[in-house]
Amino acid sequence: MAAAQVSRARVARRIATAAAYGGGGLGLLGVGLIGLLVTESRLAVRAVGLLEGDPPPADGVYGAAFADPESDQPPLVLAFLGDSTAAGLGVTAGEETPGALLATGLASVAERRVRLVNVARSGAQSVELAGQVELALPHRPELAVIIIGANDVTKHTPAALAVRQLGETVRALRASGCQVVVGTCPDLGTIKPVQPPLRWVARRLSRQLAAAQTIAVVEQGGRTVSLGSLLGPEFAARPEMFAADRYHPSAQGYATAAMALLPSLCAALDLWPEESGPRIEAEQVLPMAVAAAAAAGRSGTEVAAAERLGDLGRRWAQVKLRLRLGLPDSSESIPEAGSGSANSHPGTGDVRAT
């Protein structure tokens, strides 16, 4: 195992253990390091700029074109929680948000309408997930997608605290019978306006948090998909994958991320047998911390409990690298008229909210 992966596994387990026992003192950045990087952070904020306005309205019922018109089956309820990446900041139309794209993708596979309830907020940190769960649960979601972590890194939230709050959120959703898929903290080192040495620090902290998130989520019965630097190489080659701020994804960028998440969403709902689903490029069963570290270092990797190991499933995890699924044509992503309203709003006091 590579030295970096061993180190990441050790740190991830330490953070997750502190989270489980109520520790909150393991900061993502040391005090001295924060002081050294203040100037770099301010320059990065200026270079990135700000996106004005709210994410577009996206709540509603999707996929009527894929459903049996004679079926009286109610729509499957998909909840979206997290920060502005979950809310879809950076696009101009609701059907371009990741929630709408995945609702349409699920509908096409399930041949059933999907109702999207998006309670994500721009600028949200993990501490705000508890409030978002309270908004989502009355809708009785069958599946929840959470994308969180970037603001915990940029706002220096203690890692153990952020991970504990995410774990509690997953536990509450699972207790209600809802399946959970978490897109772990993206690699902030891939953001082009962020320059070294801040870029190197951001990459390390992002991956450490992503690995710790994976341990907490899987131990609470959810599964994770590593977003990592998933969009980095494509963004470098294709500037149109960025929104105007060169920080948030554009419509094409969100579509790329949605294609990576969709197979795991379908698997969580047992929408197809594993043998007939999308081809799995690689699969392993590894100790939990090792699996989390490996996933953090390879974007698009899914981690779930190794169920076949019975009682050992909490300590071992199944790691899968699934091939991306293509999304239906965007014309199918328009919700039924009058089927919902937007729930996504920007947070306050966060000049570099994601």
GROMACS .gro file of C-alpha atoms in nm, residues 33 153 164 230 259 263 290 340:
model
    8
   33LEU     CA    1  -0.070   2.675   0.954
  153VAL     CA    2  -1.253   2.263   0.502
  164ARG     CA    3  -1.987   1.321   1.375
  230LEU     CA    4  -1.350   1.361  -1.050
  259MET     CA    5  -2.318   1.016  -1.414
  263PRO     CA    6  -2.508   0.377  -1.053
  290VAL     CA    7  -0.804   0.124   0.415
  340GLY     CA    8  -4.296   2.167  -0.650
   0.00000   0.00000   0.00000
